[in-house]
Coordinates of C-alpha atoms in Angstrom, one line a residue:
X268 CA -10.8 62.7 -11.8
X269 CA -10.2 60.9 -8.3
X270 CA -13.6 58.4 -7.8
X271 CA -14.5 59.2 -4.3
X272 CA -13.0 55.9 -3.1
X273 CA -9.6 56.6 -3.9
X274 CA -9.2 55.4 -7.0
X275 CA -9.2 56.7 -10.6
X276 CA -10.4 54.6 -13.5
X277 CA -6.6 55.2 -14.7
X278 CA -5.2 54.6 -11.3
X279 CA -6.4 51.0 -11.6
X280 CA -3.5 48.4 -10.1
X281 CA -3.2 45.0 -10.6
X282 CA -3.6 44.5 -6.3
X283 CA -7.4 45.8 -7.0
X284 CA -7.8 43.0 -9.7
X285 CA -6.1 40.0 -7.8
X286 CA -8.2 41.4 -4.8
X287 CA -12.0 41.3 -6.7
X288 CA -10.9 37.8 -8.6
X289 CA -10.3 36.1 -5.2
X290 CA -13.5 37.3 -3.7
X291 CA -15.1 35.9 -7.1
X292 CA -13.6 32.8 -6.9
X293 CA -14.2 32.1 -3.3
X294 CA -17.4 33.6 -2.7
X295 CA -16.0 35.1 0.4
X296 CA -14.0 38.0 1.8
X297 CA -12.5 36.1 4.6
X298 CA -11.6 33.2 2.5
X299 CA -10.3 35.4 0.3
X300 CA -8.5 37.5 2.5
X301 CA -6.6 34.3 3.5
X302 CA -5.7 33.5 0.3
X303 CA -3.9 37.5 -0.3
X304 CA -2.5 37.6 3.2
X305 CA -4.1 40.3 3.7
X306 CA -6.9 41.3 6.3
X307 CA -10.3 41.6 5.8
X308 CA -10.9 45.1 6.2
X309 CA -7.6 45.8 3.6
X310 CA -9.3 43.6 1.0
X311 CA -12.7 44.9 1.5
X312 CA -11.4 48.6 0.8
X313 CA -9.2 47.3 -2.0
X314 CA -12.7 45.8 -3.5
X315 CA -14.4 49.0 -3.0
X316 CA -11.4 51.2 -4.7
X317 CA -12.3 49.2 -7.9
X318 CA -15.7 49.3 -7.4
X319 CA -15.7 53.0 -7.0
X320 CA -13.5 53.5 -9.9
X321 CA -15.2 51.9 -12.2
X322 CA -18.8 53.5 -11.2
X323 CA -20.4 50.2 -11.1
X324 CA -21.1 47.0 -8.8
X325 CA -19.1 44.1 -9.1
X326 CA -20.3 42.0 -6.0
X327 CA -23.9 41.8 -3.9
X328 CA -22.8 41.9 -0.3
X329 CA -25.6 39.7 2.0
X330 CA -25.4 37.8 5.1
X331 CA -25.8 35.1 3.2
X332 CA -22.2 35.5 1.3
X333 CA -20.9 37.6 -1.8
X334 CA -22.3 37.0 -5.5
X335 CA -21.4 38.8 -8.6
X336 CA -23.9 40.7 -10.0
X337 CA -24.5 40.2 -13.9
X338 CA -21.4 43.4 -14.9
X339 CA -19.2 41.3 -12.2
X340 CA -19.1 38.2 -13.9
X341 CA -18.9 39.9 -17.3
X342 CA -15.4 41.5 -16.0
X343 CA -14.2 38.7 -14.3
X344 CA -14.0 37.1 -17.2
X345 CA -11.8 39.8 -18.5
X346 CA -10.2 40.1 -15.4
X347 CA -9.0 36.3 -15.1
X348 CA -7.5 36.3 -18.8
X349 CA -5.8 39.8 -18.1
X350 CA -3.8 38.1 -15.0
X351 CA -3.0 34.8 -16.6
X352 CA -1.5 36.9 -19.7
X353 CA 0.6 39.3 -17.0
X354 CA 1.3 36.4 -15.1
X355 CA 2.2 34.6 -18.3
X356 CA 4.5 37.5 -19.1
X357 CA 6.9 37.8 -16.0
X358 CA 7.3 33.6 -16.6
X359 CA 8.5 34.8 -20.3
X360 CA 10.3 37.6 -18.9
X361 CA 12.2 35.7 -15.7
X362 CA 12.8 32.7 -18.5
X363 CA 10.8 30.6 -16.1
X364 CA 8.3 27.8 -17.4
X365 CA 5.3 26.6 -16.2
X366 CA 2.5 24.7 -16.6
X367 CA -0.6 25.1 -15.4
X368 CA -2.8 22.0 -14.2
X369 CA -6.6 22.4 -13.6
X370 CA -8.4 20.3 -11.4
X371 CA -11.7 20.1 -9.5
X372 CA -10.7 17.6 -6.8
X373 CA -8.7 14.6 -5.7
X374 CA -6.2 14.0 -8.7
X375 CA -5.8 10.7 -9.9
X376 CA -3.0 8.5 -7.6
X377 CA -0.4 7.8 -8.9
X378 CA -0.9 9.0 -12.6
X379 CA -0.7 13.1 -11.1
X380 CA 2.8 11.9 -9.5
X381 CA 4.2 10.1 -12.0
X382 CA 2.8 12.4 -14.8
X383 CA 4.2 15.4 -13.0
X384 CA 7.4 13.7 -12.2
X385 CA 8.5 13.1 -15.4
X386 CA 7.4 16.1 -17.2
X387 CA 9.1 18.3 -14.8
X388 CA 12.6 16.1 -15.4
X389 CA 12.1 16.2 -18.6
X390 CA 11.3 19.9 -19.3
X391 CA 12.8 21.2 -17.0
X392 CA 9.7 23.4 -16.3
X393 CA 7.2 23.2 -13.2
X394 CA 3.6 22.0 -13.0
X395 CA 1.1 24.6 -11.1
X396 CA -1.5 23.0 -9.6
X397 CA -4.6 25.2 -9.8
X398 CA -7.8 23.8 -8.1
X399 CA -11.4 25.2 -9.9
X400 CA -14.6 24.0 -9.2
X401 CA -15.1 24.0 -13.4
X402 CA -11.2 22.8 -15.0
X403 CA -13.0 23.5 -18.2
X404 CA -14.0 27.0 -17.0
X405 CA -10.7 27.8 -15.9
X406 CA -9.5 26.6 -19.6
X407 CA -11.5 28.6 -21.3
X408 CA -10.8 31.9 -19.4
X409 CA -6.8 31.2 -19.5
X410 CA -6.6 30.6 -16.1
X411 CA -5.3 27.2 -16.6
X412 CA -3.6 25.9 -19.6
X413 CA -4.7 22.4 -19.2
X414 CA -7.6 20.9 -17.5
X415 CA -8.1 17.3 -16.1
X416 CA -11.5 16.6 -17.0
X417 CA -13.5 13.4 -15.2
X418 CA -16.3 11.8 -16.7
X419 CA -18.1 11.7 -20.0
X420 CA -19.6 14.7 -20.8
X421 CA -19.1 16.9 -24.2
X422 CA -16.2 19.5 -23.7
X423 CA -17.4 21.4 -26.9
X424 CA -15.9 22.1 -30.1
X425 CA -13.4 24.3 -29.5
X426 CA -11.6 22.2 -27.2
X427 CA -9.4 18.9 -27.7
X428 CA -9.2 16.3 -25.3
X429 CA -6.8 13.1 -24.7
X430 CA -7.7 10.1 -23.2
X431 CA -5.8 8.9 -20.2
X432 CA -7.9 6.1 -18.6
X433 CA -11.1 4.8 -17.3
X434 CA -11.9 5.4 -13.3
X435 CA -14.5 2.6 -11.9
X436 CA -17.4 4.4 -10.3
X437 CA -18.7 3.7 -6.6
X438 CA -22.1 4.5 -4.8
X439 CA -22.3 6.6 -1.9
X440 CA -24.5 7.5 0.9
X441 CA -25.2 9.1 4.4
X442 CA -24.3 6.3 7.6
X443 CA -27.4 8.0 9.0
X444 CA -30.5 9.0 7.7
X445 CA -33.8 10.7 8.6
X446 CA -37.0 8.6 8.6
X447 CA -37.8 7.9 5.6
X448 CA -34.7 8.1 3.6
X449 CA -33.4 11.5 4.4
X450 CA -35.5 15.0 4.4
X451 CA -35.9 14.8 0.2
X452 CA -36.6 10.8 0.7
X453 CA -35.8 7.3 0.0
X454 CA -32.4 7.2 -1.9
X455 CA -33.2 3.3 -4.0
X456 CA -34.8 0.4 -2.8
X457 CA -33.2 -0.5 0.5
X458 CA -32.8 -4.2 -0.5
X459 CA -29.8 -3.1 -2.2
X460 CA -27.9 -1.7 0.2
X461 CA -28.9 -4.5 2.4
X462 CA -27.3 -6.8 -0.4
X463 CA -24.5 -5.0 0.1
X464 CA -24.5 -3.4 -3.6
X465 CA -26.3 -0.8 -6.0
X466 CA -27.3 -2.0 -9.1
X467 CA -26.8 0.7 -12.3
X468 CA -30.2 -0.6 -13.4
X469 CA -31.9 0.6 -11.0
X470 CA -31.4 3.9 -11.2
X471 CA -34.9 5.5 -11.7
X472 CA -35.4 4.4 -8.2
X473 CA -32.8 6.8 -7.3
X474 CA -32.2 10.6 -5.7
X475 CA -29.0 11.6 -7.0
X476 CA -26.8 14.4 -6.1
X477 CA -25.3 15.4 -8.8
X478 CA -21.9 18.2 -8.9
X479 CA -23.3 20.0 -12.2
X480 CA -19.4 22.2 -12.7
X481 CA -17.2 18.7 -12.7
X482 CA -19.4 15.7 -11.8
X483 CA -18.9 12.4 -13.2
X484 CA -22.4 11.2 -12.7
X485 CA -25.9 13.3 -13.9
X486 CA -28.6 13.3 -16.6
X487 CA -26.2 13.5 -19.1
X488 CA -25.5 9.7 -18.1
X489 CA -28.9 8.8 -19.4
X490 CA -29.5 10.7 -22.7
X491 CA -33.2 8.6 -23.3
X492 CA -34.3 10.1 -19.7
X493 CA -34.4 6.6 -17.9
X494 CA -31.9 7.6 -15.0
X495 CA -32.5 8.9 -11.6
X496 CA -36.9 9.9 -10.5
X497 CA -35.4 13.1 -8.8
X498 CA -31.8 15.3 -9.0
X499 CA -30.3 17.4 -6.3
X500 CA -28.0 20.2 -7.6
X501 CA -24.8 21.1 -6.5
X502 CA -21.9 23.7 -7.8
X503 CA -19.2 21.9 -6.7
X504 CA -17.1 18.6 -5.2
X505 CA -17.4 20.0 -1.5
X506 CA -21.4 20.7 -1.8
X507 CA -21.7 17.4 -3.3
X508 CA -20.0 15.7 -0.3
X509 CA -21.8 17.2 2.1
X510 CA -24.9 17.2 0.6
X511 CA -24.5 13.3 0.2
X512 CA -23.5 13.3 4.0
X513 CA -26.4 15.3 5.0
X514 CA -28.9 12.5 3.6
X515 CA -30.0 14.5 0.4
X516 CA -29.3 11.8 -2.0
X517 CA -27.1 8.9 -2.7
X518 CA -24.0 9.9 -4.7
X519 CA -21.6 8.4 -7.6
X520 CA -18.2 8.8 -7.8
X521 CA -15.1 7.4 -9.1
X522 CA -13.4 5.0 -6.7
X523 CA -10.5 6.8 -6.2
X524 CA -13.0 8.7 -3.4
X525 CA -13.2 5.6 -1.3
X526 CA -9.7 5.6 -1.3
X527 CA -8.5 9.2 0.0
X528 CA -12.2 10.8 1.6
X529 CA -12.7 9.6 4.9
X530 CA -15.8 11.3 6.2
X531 CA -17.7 10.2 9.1
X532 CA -20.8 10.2 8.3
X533 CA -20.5 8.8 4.8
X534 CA -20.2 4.5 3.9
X535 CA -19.4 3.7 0.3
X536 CA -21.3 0.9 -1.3
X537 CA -19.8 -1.4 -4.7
X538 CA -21.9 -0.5 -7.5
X539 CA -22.9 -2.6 -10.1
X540 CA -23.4 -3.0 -13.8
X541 CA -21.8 0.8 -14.2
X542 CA -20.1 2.0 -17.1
X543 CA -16.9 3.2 -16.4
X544 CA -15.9 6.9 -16.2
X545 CA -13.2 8.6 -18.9
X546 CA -10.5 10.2 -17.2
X547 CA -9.1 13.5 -19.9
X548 CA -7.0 16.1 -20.3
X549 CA -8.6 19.2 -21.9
X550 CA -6.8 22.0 -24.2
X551 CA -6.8 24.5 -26.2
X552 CA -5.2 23.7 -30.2
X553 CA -4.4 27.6 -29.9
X554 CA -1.9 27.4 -27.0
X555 CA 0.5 29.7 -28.9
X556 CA 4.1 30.0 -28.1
X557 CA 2.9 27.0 -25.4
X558 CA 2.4 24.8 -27.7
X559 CA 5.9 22.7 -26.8
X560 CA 5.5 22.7 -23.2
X561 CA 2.0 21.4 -23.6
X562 CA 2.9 18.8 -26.4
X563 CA 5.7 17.7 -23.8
X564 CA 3.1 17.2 -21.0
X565 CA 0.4 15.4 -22.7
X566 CA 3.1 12.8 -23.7
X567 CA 4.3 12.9 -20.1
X568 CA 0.6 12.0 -19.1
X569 CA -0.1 9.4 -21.3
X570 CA 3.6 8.0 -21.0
X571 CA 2.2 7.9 -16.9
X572 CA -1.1 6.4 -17.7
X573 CA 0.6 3.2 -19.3
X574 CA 2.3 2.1 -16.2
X575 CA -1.3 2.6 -14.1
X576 CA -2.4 -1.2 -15.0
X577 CA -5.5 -0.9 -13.1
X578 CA -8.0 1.2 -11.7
X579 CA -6.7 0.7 -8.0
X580 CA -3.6 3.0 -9.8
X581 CA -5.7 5.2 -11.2

């Protein structure tokens, strides 16, 4: 039976799948529709055909932006894996390889080049570059088959990581600032900045904005509960940024930032007494028929790592 749509439960294509994960993934049907080539109105009826289909909502429409509702993040889920294996499938089929790199922002300069370089001599197969706001997301739905992983925090049990090198960490701040310190308030005692440094010591004097997907820098920093007084929340690298710029809170971040973001309204500070932040690569011990091509590029990566000598190459 035809859903009144235009499309059957059976007549389900792989363009209404690639359509609703894109929406998922950017939050956005014009983003999305971007991303497919496609026009809005095209991807918007695509969307519906599934939705109709399968009798059920996948997305919340606002003028706020798109959401999944609770079944469309159960079958995204399924929907991710089921086009990484038929993705996976034509590579097989075409005798292409691949590999595919996750990464939430700003890969590490020159290790990616180096890294990528070699493997892709050596192999003879090509690195995908897949940017997520959560790598380890991504690595867990198959979307990516290895995930570059910043920072400190536990990756759980199910997943293996290598360790490439350390990243030095950097304090960062709006130029200009409400009265006050910003609308949320002060960001640490301005006699530091005037020093020209932040001090790690200080920082339960401190509002931080913290990335929760793929952050280097949050609570998880301070497991006795001495760090920051207050956090601000964000999904992702480009809400952190601006929420930084827009005077929410100060930020920290590897120094590769100061390096290769040049935002106006943002001034990097040295920050002081820090420890420094792991760089990783994330996978999965069940990588299959893989397996090789991964093996090949974590020796690649760590064969890279050895000839970035400090953290200026890293």
């Amino acid at each position: 039976m035809t859903a009144p749509g235009g499309a059957s439960a059976s007549g389900i294509e792989l363009r209404h799948l690639r359509a609703f994960a894109a929406v998922a993934r950017r939050r956005s049907f014009t983003q999305a529709a971007e991303e497919l080539l496609i026009t809005q109105p095209a991807l918007s009826r695509t969307v519906a055909q599934l939705e109709a289909a399968l009798g059920v909502r996948l997305l919340d429409r606002s003028s706020r932006g798109v959401a999944l509702t609770g079944t469309g993040a159960e079958f995204l889920v399924h929907v991710e894996r089921t086009l990484a294996s038929f993705d996976a499938a034509l590579a097989a089929a075409r005798h292409e390889l691949r590999l595919r790199l996750g990464f939430s922002w700003l890969l590490p300069d020159p290790w990616a080049q180096r890294a990528i370089a070699r493997f892709e001599r050596d192999s003879g197969a090509q690195v995908e570059l897949v940017r997520c706001d959560d790598p380890l997301d991504a690595l867990d739905r198959q979307g990516v088959d290895v995930a570059l992983v910043r920072g400190g925090r536990p990756v759980g049990t199910a997943v293996r990581t290598v360790h490439l090198f350390n990243e030095q960490r950097v304090a960062v701040r709006a130029r200009e600032e409400a009265p006050g310190g910003g609308p949320q308030g002060s960001h640490g005692p301005s006699s530091e900045f005037m020093a020209g440094a932040v001090r790690w010591q200080d920082a339960s004097e401190w509002t931080l904005v913290v990335n929760t997907a793929s952050g280097t820098t949050g609570p998880w920093c301070w497991p006795n509960g001495d760090g920051p007084r207050r956090y601000v929340e964000t999904a992702n690298f480009d809400e952190w940024l601006e929420s930084v710029a827009a005077g929410r809170g100060l930020g920290i971040v590897p120094d590769v930032a100061e390096r290769r973001i040049h935002h106006p309204a943002l001034r990097f500070w040295p920050l002081t007494g820090a420890p420094p932040s792991p760089v990783r690569l994330a996978y999965r011990p069940e990588a299959g028929t893989g397996s090789a091509l991964l093996r090949r590029f974590l020796d690649a990566a760590l064969e890279a790592a050895a000839t970035c000598t400090h953290a200026g190459e890293a």
